[in-house]
Short mmCIF file of N, CA, C and O in Angstrom, two decimals:
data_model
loop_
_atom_site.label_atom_id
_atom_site.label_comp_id
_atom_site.label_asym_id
_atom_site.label_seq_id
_atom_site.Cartn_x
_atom_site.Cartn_y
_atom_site.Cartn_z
N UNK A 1492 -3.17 8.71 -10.07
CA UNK A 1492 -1.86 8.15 -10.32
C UNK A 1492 -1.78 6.79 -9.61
O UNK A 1492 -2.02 6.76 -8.41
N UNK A 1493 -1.44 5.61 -10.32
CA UNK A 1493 -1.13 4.26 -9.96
C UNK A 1493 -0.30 4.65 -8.76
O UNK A 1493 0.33 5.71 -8.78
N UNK A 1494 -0.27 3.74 -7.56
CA UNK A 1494 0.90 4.01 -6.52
C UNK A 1494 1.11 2.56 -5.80
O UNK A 1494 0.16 1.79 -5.68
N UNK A 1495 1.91 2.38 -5.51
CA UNK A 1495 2.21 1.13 -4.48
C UNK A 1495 2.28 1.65 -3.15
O UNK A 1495 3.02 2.63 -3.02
N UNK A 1496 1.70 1.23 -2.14
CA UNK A 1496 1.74 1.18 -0.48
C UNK A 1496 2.15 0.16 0.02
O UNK A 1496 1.53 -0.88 -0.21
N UNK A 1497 3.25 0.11 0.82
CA UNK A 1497 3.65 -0.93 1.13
C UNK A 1497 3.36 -0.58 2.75
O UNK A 1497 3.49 0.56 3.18
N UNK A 1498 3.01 -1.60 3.51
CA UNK A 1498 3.23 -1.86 5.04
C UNK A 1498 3.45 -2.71 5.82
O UNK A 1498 2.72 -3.52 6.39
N UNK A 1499 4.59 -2.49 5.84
CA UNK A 1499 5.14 -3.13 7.29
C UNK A 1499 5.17 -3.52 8.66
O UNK A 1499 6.05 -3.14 9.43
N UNK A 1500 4.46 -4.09 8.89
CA UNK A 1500 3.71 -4.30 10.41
C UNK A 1500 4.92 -5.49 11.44
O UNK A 1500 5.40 -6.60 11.21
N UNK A 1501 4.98 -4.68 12.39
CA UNK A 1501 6.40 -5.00 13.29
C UNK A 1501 5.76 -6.22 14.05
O UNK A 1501 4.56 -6.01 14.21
N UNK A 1502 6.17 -7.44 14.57
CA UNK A 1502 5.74 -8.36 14.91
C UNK A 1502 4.83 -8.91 15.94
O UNK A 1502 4.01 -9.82 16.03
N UNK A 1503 5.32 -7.99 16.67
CA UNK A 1503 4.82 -7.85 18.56
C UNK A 1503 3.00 -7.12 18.15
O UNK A 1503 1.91 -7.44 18.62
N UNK A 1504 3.37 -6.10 17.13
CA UNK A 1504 2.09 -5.54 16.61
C UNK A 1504 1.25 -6.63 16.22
O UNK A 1504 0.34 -7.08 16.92
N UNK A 1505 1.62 -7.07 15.03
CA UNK A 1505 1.16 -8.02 14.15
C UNK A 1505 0.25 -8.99 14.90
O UNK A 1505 -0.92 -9.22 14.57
N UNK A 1506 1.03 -9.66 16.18
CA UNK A 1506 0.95 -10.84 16.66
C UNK A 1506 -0.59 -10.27 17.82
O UNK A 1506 -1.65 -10.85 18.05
N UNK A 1507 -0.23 -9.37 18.16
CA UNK A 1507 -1.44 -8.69 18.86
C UNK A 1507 -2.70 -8.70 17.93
O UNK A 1507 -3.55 -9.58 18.07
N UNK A 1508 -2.80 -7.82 17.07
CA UNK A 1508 -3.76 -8.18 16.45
C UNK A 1508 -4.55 -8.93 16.02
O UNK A 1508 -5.77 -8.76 16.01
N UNK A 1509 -3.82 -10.04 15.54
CA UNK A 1509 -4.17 -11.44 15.70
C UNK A 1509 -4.81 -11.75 16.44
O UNK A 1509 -6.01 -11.70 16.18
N UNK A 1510 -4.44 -12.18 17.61
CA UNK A 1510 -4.82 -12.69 19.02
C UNK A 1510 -6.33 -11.83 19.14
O UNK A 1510 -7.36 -12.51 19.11
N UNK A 1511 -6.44 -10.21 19.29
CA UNK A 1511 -7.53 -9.80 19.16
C UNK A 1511 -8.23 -9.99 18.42
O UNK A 1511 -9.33 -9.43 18.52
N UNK A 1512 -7.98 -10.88 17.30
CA UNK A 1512 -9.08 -11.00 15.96
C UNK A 1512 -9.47 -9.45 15.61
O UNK A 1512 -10.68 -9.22 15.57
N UNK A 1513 -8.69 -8.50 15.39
CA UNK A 1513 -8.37 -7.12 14.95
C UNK A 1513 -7.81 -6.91 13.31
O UNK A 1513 -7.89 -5.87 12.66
N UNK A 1514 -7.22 -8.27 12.85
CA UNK A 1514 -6.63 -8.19 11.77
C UNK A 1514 -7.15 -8.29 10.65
O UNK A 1514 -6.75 -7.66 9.67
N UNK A 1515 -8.17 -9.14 10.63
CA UNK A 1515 -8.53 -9.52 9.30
C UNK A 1515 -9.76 -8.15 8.89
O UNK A 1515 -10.15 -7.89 7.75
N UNK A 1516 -10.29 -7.28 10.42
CA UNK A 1516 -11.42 -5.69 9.89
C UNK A 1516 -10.27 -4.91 9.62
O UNK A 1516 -10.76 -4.03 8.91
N UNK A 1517 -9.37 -4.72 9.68
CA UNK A 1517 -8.03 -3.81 9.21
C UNK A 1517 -7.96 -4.11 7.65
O UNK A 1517 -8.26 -3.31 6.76
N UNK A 1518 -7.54 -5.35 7.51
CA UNK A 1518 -7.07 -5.67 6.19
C UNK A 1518 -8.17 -5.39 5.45
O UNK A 1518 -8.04 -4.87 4.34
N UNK A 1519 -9.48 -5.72 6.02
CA UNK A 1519 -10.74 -5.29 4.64
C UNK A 1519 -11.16 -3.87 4.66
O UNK A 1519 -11.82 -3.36 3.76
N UNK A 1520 -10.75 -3.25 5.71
CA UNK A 1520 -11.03 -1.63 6.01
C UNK A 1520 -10.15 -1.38 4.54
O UNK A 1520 -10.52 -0.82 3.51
N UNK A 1521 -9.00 -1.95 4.83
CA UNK A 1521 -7.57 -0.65 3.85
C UNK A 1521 -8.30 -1.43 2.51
O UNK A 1521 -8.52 -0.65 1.59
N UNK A 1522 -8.59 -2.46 2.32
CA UNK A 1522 -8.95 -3.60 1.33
C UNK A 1522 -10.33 -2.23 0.57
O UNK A 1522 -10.27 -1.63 -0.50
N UNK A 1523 -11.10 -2.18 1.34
CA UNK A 1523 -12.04 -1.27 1.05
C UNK A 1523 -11.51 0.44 0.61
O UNK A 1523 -11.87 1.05 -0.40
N UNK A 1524 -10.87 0.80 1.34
CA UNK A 1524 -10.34 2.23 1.30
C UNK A 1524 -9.63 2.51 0.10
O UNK A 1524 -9.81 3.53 -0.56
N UNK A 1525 -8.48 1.26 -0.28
CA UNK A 1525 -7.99 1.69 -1.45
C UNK A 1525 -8.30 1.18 -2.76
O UNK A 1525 -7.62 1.33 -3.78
N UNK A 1526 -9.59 0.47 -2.62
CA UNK A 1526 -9.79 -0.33 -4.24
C UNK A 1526 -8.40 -0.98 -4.78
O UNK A 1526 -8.24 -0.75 -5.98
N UNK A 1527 -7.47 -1.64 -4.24
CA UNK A 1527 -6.29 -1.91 -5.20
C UNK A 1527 -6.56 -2.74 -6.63
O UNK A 1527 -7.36 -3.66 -6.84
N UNK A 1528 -5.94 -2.32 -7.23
CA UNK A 1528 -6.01 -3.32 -8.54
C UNK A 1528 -5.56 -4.71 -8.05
O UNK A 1528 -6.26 -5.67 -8.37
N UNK A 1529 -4.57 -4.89 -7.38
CA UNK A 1529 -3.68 -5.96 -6.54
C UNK A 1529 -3.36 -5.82 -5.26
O UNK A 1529 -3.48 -4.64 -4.91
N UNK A 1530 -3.02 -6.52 -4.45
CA UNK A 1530 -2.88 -6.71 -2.92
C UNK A 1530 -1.86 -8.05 -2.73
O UNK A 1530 -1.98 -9.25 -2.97
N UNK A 1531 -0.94 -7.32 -2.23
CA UNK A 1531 0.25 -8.83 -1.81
C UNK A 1531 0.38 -8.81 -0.61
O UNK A 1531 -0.04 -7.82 -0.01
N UNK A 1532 0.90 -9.72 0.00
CA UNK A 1532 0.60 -10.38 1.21
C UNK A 1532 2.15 -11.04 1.95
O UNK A 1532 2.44 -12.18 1.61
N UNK A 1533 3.03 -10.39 2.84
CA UNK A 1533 4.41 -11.41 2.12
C UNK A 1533 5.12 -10.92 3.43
O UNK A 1533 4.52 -10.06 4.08
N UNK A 1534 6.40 -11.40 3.90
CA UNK A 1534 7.43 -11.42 5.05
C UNK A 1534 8.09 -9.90 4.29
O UNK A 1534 7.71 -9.60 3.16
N UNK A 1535 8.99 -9.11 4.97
CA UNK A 1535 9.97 -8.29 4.73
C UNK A 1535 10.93 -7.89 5.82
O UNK A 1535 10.83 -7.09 6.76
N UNK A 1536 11.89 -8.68 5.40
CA UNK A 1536 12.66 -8.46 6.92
C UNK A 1536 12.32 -9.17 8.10
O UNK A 1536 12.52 -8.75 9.24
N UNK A 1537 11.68 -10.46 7.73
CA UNK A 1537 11.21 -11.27 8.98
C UNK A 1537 10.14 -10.54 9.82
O UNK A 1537 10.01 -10.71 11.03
N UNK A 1538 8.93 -9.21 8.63
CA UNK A 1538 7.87 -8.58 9.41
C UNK A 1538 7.00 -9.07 8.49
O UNK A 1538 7.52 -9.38 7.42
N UNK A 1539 5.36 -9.28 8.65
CA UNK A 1539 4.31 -9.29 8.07
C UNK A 1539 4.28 -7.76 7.19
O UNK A 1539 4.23 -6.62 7.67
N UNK A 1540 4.33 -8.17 5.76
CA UNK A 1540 3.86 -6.89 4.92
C UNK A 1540 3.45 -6.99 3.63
O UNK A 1540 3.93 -7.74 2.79
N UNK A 1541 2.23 -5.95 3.44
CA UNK A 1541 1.52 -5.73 2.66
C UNK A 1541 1.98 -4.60 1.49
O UNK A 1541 2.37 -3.50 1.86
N UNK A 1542 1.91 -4.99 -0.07
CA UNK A 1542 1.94 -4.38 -0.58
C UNK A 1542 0.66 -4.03 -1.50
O UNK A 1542 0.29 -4.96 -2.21
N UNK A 1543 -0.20 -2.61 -1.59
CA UNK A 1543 -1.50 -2.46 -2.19
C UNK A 1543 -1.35 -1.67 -3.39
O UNK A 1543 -1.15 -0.49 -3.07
N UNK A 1544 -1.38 -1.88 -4.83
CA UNK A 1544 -1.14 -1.37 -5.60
C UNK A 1544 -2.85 -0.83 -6.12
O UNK A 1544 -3.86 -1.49 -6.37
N UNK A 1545 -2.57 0.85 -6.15
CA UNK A 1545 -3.68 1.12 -6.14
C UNK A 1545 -4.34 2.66 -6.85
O UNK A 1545 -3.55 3.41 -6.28
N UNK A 1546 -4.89 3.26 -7.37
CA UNK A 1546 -4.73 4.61 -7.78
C UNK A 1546 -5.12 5.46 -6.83
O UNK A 1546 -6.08 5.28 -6.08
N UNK A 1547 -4.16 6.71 -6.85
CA UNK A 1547 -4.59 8.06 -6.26
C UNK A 1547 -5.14 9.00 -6.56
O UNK A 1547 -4.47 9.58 -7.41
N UNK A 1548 -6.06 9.53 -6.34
CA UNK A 1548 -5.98 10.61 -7.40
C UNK A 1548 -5.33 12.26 -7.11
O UNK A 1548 -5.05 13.16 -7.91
N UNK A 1549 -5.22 12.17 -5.26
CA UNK A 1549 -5.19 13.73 -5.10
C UNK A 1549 -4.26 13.25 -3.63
O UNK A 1549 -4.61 12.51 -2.70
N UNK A 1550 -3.00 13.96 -3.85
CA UNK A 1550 -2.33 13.69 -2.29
C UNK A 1550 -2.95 14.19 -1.11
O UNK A 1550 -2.24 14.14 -0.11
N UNK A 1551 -4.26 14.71 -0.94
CA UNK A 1551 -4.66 14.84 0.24
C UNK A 1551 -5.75 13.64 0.28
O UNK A 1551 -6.67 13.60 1.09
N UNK A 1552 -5.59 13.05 -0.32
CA UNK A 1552 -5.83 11.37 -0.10
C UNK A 1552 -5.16 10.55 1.12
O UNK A 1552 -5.74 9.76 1.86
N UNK A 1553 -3.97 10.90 1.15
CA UNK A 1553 -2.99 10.39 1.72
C UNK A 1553 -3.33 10.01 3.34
O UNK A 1553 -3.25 8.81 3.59
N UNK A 1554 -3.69 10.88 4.48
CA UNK A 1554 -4.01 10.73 5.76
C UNK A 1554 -5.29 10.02 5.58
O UNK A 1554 -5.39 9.13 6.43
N UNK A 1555 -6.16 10.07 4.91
CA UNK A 1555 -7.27 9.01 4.88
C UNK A 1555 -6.79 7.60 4.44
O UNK A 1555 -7.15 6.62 5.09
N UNK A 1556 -6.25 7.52 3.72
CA UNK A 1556 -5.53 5.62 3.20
C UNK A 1556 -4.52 5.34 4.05
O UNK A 1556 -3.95 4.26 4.17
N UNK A 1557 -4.26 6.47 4.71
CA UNK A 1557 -2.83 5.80 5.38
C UNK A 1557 -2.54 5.72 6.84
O UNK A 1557 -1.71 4.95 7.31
N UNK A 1558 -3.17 6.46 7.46
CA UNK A 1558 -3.52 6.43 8.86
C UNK A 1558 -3.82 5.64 9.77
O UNK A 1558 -3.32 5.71 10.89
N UNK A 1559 -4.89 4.56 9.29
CA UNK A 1559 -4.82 3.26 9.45
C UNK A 1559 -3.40 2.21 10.41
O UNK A 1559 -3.13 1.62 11.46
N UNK A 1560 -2.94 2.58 9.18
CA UNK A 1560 -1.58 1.54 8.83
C UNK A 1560 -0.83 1.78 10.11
O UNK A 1560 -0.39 0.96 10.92
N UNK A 1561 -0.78 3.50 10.09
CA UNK A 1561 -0.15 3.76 11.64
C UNK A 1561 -0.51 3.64 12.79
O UNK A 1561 0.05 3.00 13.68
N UNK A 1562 -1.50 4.28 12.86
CA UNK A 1562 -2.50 3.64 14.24
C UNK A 1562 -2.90 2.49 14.50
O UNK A 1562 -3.22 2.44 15.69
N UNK A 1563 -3.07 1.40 13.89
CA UNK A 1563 -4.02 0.47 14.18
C UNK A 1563 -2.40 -0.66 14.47
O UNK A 1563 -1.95 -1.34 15.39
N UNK A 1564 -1.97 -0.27 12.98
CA UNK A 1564 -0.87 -1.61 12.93
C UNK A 1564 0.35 -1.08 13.33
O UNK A 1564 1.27 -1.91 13.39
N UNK A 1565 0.73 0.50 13.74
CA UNK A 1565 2.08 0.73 14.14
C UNK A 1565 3.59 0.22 12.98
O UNK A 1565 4.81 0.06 13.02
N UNK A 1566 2.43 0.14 12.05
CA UNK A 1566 3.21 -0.22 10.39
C UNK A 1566 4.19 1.08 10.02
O UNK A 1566 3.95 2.28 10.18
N UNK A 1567 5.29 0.46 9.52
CA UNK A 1567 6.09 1.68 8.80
C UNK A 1567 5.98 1.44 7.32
O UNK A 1567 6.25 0.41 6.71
N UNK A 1568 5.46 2.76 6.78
CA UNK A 1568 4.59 2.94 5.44
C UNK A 1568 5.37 3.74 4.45
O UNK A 1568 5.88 4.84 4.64
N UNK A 1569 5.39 3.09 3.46
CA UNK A 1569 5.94 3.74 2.19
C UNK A 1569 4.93 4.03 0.88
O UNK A 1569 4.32 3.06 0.43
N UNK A 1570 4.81 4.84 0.50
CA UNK A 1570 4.15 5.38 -0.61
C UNK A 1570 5.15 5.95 -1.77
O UNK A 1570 6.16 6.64 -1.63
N UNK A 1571 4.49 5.40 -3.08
CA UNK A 1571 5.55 5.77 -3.93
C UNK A 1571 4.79 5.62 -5.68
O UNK A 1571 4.18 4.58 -5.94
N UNK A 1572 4.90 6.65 -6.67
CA UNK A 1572 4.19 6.15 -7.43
C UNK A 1572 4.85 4.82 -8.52
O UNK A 1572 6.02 4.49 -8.65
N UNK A 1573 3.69 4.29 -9.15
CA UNK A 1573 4.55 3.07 -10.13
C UNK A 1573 3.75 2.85 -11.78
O UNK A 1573 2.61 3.13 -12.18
N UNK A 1574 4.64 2.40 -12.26
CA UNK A 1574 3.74 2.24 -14.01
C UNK A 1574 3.81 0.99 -13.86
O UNK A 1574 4.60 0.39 -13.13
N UNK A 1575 2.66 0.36 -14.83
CA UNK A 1575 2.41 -1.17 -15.40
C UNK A 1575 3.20 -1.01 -16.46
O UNK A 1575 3.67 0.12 -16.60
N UNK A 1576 3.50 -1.91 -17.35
CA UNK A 1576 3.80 -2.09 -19.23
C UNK A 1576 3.31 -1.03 -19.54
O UNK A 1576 4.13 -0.20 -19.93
N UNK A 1577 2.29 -0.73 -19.54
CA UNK A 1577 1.30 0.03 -20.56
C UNK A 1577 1.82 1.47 -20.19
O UNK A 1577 2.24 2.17 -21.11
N UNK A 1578 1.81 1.84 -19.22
CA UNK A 1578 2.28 3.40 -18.76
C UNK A 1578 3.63 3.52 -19.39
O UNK A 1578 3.90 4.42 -20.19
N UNK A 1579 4.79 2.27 -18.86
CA UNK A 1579 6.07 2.08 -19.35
C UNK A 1579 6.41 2.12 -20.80
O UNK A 1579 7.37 2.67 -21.33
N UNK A 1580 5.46 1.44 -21.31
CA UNK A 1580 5.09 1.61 -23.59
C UNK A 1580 5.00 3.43 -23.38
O UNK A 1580 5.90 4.11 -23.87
N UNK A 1581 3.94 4.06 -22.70
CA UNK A 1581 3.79 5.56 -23.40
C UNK A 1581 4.89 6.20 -22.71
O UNK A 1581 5.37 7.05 -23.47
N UNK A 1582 5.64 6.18 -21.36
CA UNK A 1582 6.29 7.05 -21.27
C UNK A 1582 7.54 6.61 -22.23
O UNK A 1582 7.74 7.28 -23.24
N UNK A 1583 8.11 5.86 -22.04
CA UNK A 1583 9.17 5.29 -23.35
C UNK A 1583 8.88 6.09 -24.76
O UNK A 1583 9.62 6.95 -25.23
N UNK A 1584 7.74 5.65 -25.28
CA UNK A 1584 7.06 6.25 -26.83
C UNK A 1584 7.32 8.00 -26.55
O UNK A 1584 7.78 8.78 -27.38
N UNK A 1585 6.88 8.32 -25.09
CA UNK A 1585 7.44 10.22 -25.29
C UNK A 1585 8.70 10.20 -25.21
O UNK A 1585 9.31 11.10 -25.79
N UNK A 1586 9.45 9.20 -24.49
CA UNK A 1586 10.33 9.82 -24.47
C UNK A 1586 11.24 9.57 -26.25
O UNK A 1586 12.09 10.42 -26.50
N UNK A 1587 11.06 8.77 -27.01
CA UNK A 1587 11.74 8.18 -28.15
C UNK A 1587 11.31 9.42 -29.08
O UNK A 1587 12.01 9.99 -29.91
N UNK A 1588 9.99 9.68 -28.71
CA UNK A 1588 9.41 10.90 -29.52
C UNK A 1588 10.37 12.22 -29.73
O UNK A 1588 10.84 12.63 -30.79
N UNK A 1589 10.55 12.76 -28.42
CA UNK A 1589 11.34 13.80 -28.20
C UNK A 1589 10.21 14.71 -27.57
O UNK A 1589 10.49 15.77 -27.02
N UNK A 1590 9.68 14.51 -27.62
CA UNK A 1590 8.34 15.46 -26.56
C UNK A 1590 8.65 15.57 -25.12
O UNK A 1590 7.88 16.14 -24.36
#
């Protein structure tokens, strides 16, 4: 299942990491871990955050992709699933169907 991960990495965190040159083996660790189709990069709330759009296949996936995020970056993490067009065309088409 397509999903978006978003993380939020709190500043004081953020800024540490940095400084350790810790940030950029994080970002290619999760970069690696989740294959995303896409990866955004962006402020939220005046915090450094990442959104990784990416497939799942099995929720005990979950503590392996996401664990990371907490430990390393002290990130507050949201998981959630999402459709492209194309998912949005077939579920629409079932639903117009009546199926």
């Amino acid at each position: 299942m397509r999903m978006v991960l978003k993380a939020r990495i709190p500043t004081e965190t953020g800024n540490e990491v940095i400084r350790n040159g810790g940030l950029p083996k994080i970002m290619e660790s999760a970069l690696a871990a989740l294959k995303p189709e896409a990866a955004y990069f962006t402020l939220d709330d005046g915090e450094r955050t990442a959104f990784f759009y990416f497939d799942m296949q099995e929720s005990w996936q979950m503590p392996t992709l996401l664990e990371s995020f907490f430990m390393d970056l002290n990130a507050q993490v949201s998981l959630q699933p999402v459709m492209n067009a194309d998912d949005l065309r077939t579920g629409l088409g079932e639903l117009m169907s009546g199926t």
